[in-house]
Amino acid sequence: MGLEEKLPSGFVLTTVEQVAGWARKNSVWPATFGLACCAIELMATGGPKHDLARFGMERASASPRQADLMIVAGRLSQKMAPVLRQIYDQMAEPKWVIAMGVCASSGGMFNNYAIVQGVDHVVPVDIYLPGCPPRPEMLIDAIVKLHDKIQNMKFGAHREKQVEELELQALRTLPLIDQGAGK
C-alpha cells in the first residue's frame, strides 16, 4: 500500500525529472543549418502540410544562443566545418544534433578532400537521418525519437551513471564482421 493509493483519484504523481523532461521536449528550438538540397526538405517540414508547430518548433532560431537543437541538412565542406563547430559551441546546454541526409551522416556520394565524411567528425550527433534527400515525414519521425530521448534523459549524478552505462554497453557490442574469419 503506497502513497499513490491514499491520494484521491485524478491526482497526478510524477518526478521532477519527468516534469523537466516533458518541458524540455516540448520547448526544443532548432538552429537550422541548411547546406544543400536537404535544406529544401527541411523548409518543407516547417510548411503547412507537415507543420513543425505541432511540436512547439515553429521558431527556427537564427541565434545559436537561443537554440538547443541543430539540424545539419546536407553536405558539410571542410571550409564550413569550423563555422558549424563555432555555432555548436555557442548553443546553450543541453544541446542536440540531427544529421539530416546521407551527406551529413557519412559524406554521401562526395568521397573527396573537400567534403567532411560525416558531421560527427565535427560535432557529436544524436540522430542520423538517412536518405537523399530524406522526406519531411522522416525528419518528423527523427524529431519524435529525439523528443523521446529528451523526455527520458536523467539529471545530475543519475545522468553521469546513465552515460557510463551507455558507454559500457557500446564497448560490449560485438563487431558486425568477424575479423579473424579470413585467417
CSV table of C-alpha atoms in Angstrom, one decimal:
chain,number,residue,atom,x,y,z
A,1,MET,CA,0.0,0.0,0.0
A,2,GLY,CA,1.9,3.0,-1.3
A,3,LEU,CA,1.3,6.7,-1.2
A,4,GLU,CA,-0.4,6.7,-4.6
A,5,GLU,CA,-3.2,4.5,-3.3
A,6,LYS,CA,-4.0,7.0,-0.5
A,7,LEU,CA,-4.4,10.0,-2.8
A,8,PRO,CA,-7.8,10.9,-4.3
A,9,SER,CA,-8.3,9.8,-7.9
A,10,GLY,CA,-7.2,12.2,-10.6
A,11,PHE,CA,-4.2,13.4,-8.5
A,12,VAL,CA,-1.1,13.3,-10.7
A,13,LEU,CA,2.1,11.8,-9.4
A,14,THR,CA,5.4,12.3,-11.1
A,15,THR,CA,9.0,13.1,-10.5
A,16,VAL,CA,11.0,16.3,-11.1
A,17,GLU,CA,12.9,14.5,-13.9
A,18,GLN,CA,9.7,13.6,-15.7
A,19,VAL,CA,8.3,17.1,-15.5
A,20,ALA,CA,11.6,18.7,-16.6
A,21,GLY,CA,11.9,16.1,-19.4
A,22,TRP,CA,8.3,16.9,-20.6
A,23,ALA,CA,9.1,20.7,-20.5
A,24,ARG,CA,12.4,20.2,-22.4
A,25,LYS,CA,10.9,18.0,-25.1
A,26,ASN,CA,8.1,20.4,-25.7
A,27,SER,CA,10.3,23.5,-26.0
A,28,VAL,CA,13.0,22.5,-28.4
A,29,TRP,CA,14.1,25.4,-30.7
A,30,PRO,CA,16.1,24.3,-33.7
A,31,ALA,CA,19.0,26.2,-35.2
A,32,THR,CA,18.8,25.2,-38.9
A,33,PHE,CA,22.0,24.7,-40.7
A,34,GLY,CA,20.8,24.1,-44.3
A,35,LEU,CA,23.9,23.4,-46.5
A,36,ALA,CA,22.5,21.7,-49.7
A,37,CYS,CA,19.4,20.1,-51.2
A,38,CYS,CA,18.3,18.6,-47.9
A,39,ALA,CA,17.6,22.1,-46.7
A,40,ILE,CA,14.6,22.3,-49.1
A,41,GLU,CA,13.1,19.3,-47.4
A,42,LEU,CA,13.9,20.9,-44.0
A,43,MET,CA,12.0,24.0,-45.1
A,44,ALA,CA,9.1,21.9,-46.3
A,45,THR,CA,8.8,20.3,-42.9
A,46,GLY,CA,8.1,23.8,-41.4
A,47,GLY,CA,5.4,24.4,-44.0
A,48,PRO,CA,1.6,23.9,-43.6
A,49,LYS,CA,1.5,20.3,-44.8
A,50,HIS,CA,3.9,18.9,-42.2
A,51,ASP,CA,3.7,21.7,-39.6
A,52,LEU,CA,6.5,21.6,-37.1
A,53,ALA,CA,4.4,23.9,-34.9
A,54,ARG,CA,2.7,20.7,-33.6
A,55,PHE,CA,5.9,20.0,-31.7
A,56,GLY,CA,6.5,23.6,-30.5
A,57,MET,CA,9.3,24.0,-33.0
A,58,GLU,CA,7.9,26.7,-35.3
A,59,ARG,CA,10.5,29.2,-34.1
A,60,ALA,CA,13.7,28.4,-36.1
A,61,SER,CA,16.4,30.3,-34.3
A,62,ALA,CA,18.8,32.4,-36.2
A,63,SER,CA,20.8,32.9,-32.9
A,64,PRO,CA,22.6,29.8,-31.6
A,65,ARG,CA,22.4,31.1,-28.1
A,66,GLN,CA,18.6,30.6,-28.2
A,67,ALA,CA,18.6,27.2,-29.8
A,68,ASP,CA,19.1,23.7,-28.4
A,69,LEU,CA,18.7,21.6,-31.5
A,70,MET,CA,21.0,21.8,-34.6
A,71,ILE,CA,19.7,20.2,-37.7
A,72,VAL,CA,22.6,19.8,-40.2
A,73,ALA,CA,20.9,19.4,-43.6
A,74,GLY,CA,23.3,18.5,-46.4
A,75,ARG,CA,27.0,18.1,-47.2
A,76,LEU,CA,29.5,19.8,-45.0
A,77,SER,CA,32.5,21.3,-46.7
A,78,GLN,CA,35.9,21.5,-45.0
A,79,LYS,CA,35.7,25.3,-45.1
A,80,MET,CA,32.3,25.3,-43.4
A,81,ALA,CA,33.3,22.8,-40.6
A,82,PRO,CA,34.8,25.4,-38.2
A,83,VAL,CA,31.7,27.6,-38.6
A,84,LEU,CA,29.5,24.6,-37.7
A,85,ARG,CA,31.6,23.9,-34.7
A,86,GLN,CA,31.5,27.6,-33.6
A,87,ILE,CA,27.8,27.7,-33.8
A,88,TYR,CA,27.5,24.4,-31.9
A,89,ASP,CA,29.8,25.7,-29.2
A,90,GLN,CA,27.6,28.9,-28.8
A,91,MET,CA,24.4,26.8,-28.3
A,92,ALA,CA,23.1,26.5,-24.8
A,93,GLU,CA,23.3,23.2,-22.8
A,94,PRO,CA,21.7,20.7,-23.2
A,95,LYS,CA,22.0,20.6,-27.0
A,96,TRP,CA,21.2,18.0,-29.6
A,97,VAL,CA,22.2,17.4,-33.2
A,98,ILE,CA,20.4,15.7,-36.1
A,99,ALA,CA,22.4,14.8,-39.1
A,100,MET,CA,19.9,15.1,-41.9
A,101,GLY,CA,20.6,13.3,-45.1
A,102,VAL,CA,23.3,10.8,-46.2
A,103,CYS,CA,25.8,13.6,-47.0
A,104,ALA,CA,25.6,14.9,-43.4
A,105,SER,CA,25.7,11.4,-42.0
A,106,SER,CA,28.6,10.0,-44.0
A,107,GLY,CA,29.6,12.3,-46.8
A,108,GLY,CA,27.3,10.6,-49.2
A,109,MET,CA,28.5,10.3,-52.8
A,110,PHE,CA,31.0,13.1,-52.2
A,111,ASN,CA,34.1,11.0,-51.2
A,112,ASN,CA,36.7,13.7,-51.8
A,113,TYR,CA,39.0,16.1,-50.0
A,114,ALA,CA,36.5,19.0,-49.9
A,115,ILE,CA,33.7,17.3,-48.0
A,116,VAL,CA,33.7,16.2,-44.4
A,117,GLN,CA,32.8,12.5,-44.3
A,118,GLY,CA,30.1,12.9,-41.7
A,119,VAL,CA,29.3,15.8,-39.3
A,120,ASP,CA,30.1,13.5,-36.4
A,121,HIS,CA,33.8,14.3,-37.1
A,122,VAL,CA,33.0,17.9,-36.1
A,123,VAL,CA,30.1,17.7,-33.6
A,124,PRO,CA,28.5,14.9,-31.6
A,125,VAL,CA,25.4,13.6,-33.4
A,126,ASP,CA,22.3,12.3,-31.6
A,127,ILE,CA,20.2,11.1,-34.5
A,128,TYR,CA,21.3,10.1,-38.0
A,129,LEU,CA,18.6,10.6,-40.7
A,130,PRO,CA,19.4,8.7,-43.9
A,131,GLY,CA,18.1,9.5,-47.4
A,132,CYS,CA,18.9,11.6,-50.4
A,133,PRO,CA,17.1,13.8,-49.6
A,134,PRO,CA,15.1,12.5,-46.6
A,135,ARG,CA,11.4,13.2,-46.8
A,136,PRO,CA,9.8,15.7,-44.3
A,137,GLU,CA,8.0,12.7,-42.7
A,138,MET,CA,11.3,11.1,-42.0
A,139,LEU,CA,12.6,14.3,-40.3
A,140,ILE,CA,9.4,14.5,-38.2
A,141,ASP,CA,10.0,10.8,-37.1
A,142,ALA,CA,13.6,11.7,-36.2
A,143,ILE,CA,12.3,14.7,-34.1
A,144,VAL,CA,9.8,12.5,-32.3
A,145,LYS,CA,12.5,10.0,-31.5
A,146,LEU,CA,14.7,12.8,-30.2
A,147,HIS,CA,11.8,14.0,-28.1
A,148,ASP,CA,11.6,10.6,-26.5
A,149,LYS,CA,15.3,10.6,-25.8
A,150,ILE,CA,15.0,14.1,-24.2
A,151,GLN,CA,11.9,13.1,-22.2
A,152,ASN,CA,13.8,10.1,-20.7
A,153,MET,CA,17.1,11.9,-20.0
A,154,LYS,CA,18.4,11.7,-16.4
A,155,PHE,CA,19.8,14.6,-14.4
A,156,GLY,CA,22.8,15.2,-12.2
A,157,ALA,CA,24.5,12.1,-10.8
A,158,HIS,CA,21.9,9.9,-12.4
A,159,ARG,CA,22.9,11.4,-15.8
A,160,GLU,CA,26.6,10.6,-15.2
A,161,LYS,CA,25.6,7.0,-14.3
A,162,GLN,CA,23.4,6.7,-17.4
A,163,VAL,CA,26.2,8.0,-19.7
A,164,GLU,CA,28.7,5.5,-18.1
A,165,GLU,CA,26.2,2.6,-18.7
A,166,LEU,CA,25.7,3.6,-22.3
A,167,GLU,CA,29.4,3.8,-22.9
A,168,LEU,CA,30.0,0.4,-21.4
A,169,GLN,CA,27.1,-1.0,-23.5
A,170,ALA,CA,28.7,0.4,-26.6
A,171,LEU,CA,32.1,-1.1,-25.7
A,172,ARG,CA,30.5,-4.5,-25.2
A,173,THR,CA,28.8,-4.7,-28.6
A,174,LEU,CA,30.2,-7.3,-30.9
A,175,PRO,CA,31.6,-6.3,-34.3
A,176,LEU,CA,29.4,-7.0,-37.3
A,177,ILE,CA,32.2,-8.6,-39.3
A,178,ASP,CA,34.3,-11.4,-37.8
A,179,GLN,CA,37.9,-10.0,-38.0
A,180,GLY,CA,39.5,-13.4,-37.7
A,181,ALA,CA,37.5,-15.3,-40.3
A,182,GLY,CA,40.0,-14.7,-43.1
A,183,LYS,CA,43.0,-16.2,-41.3
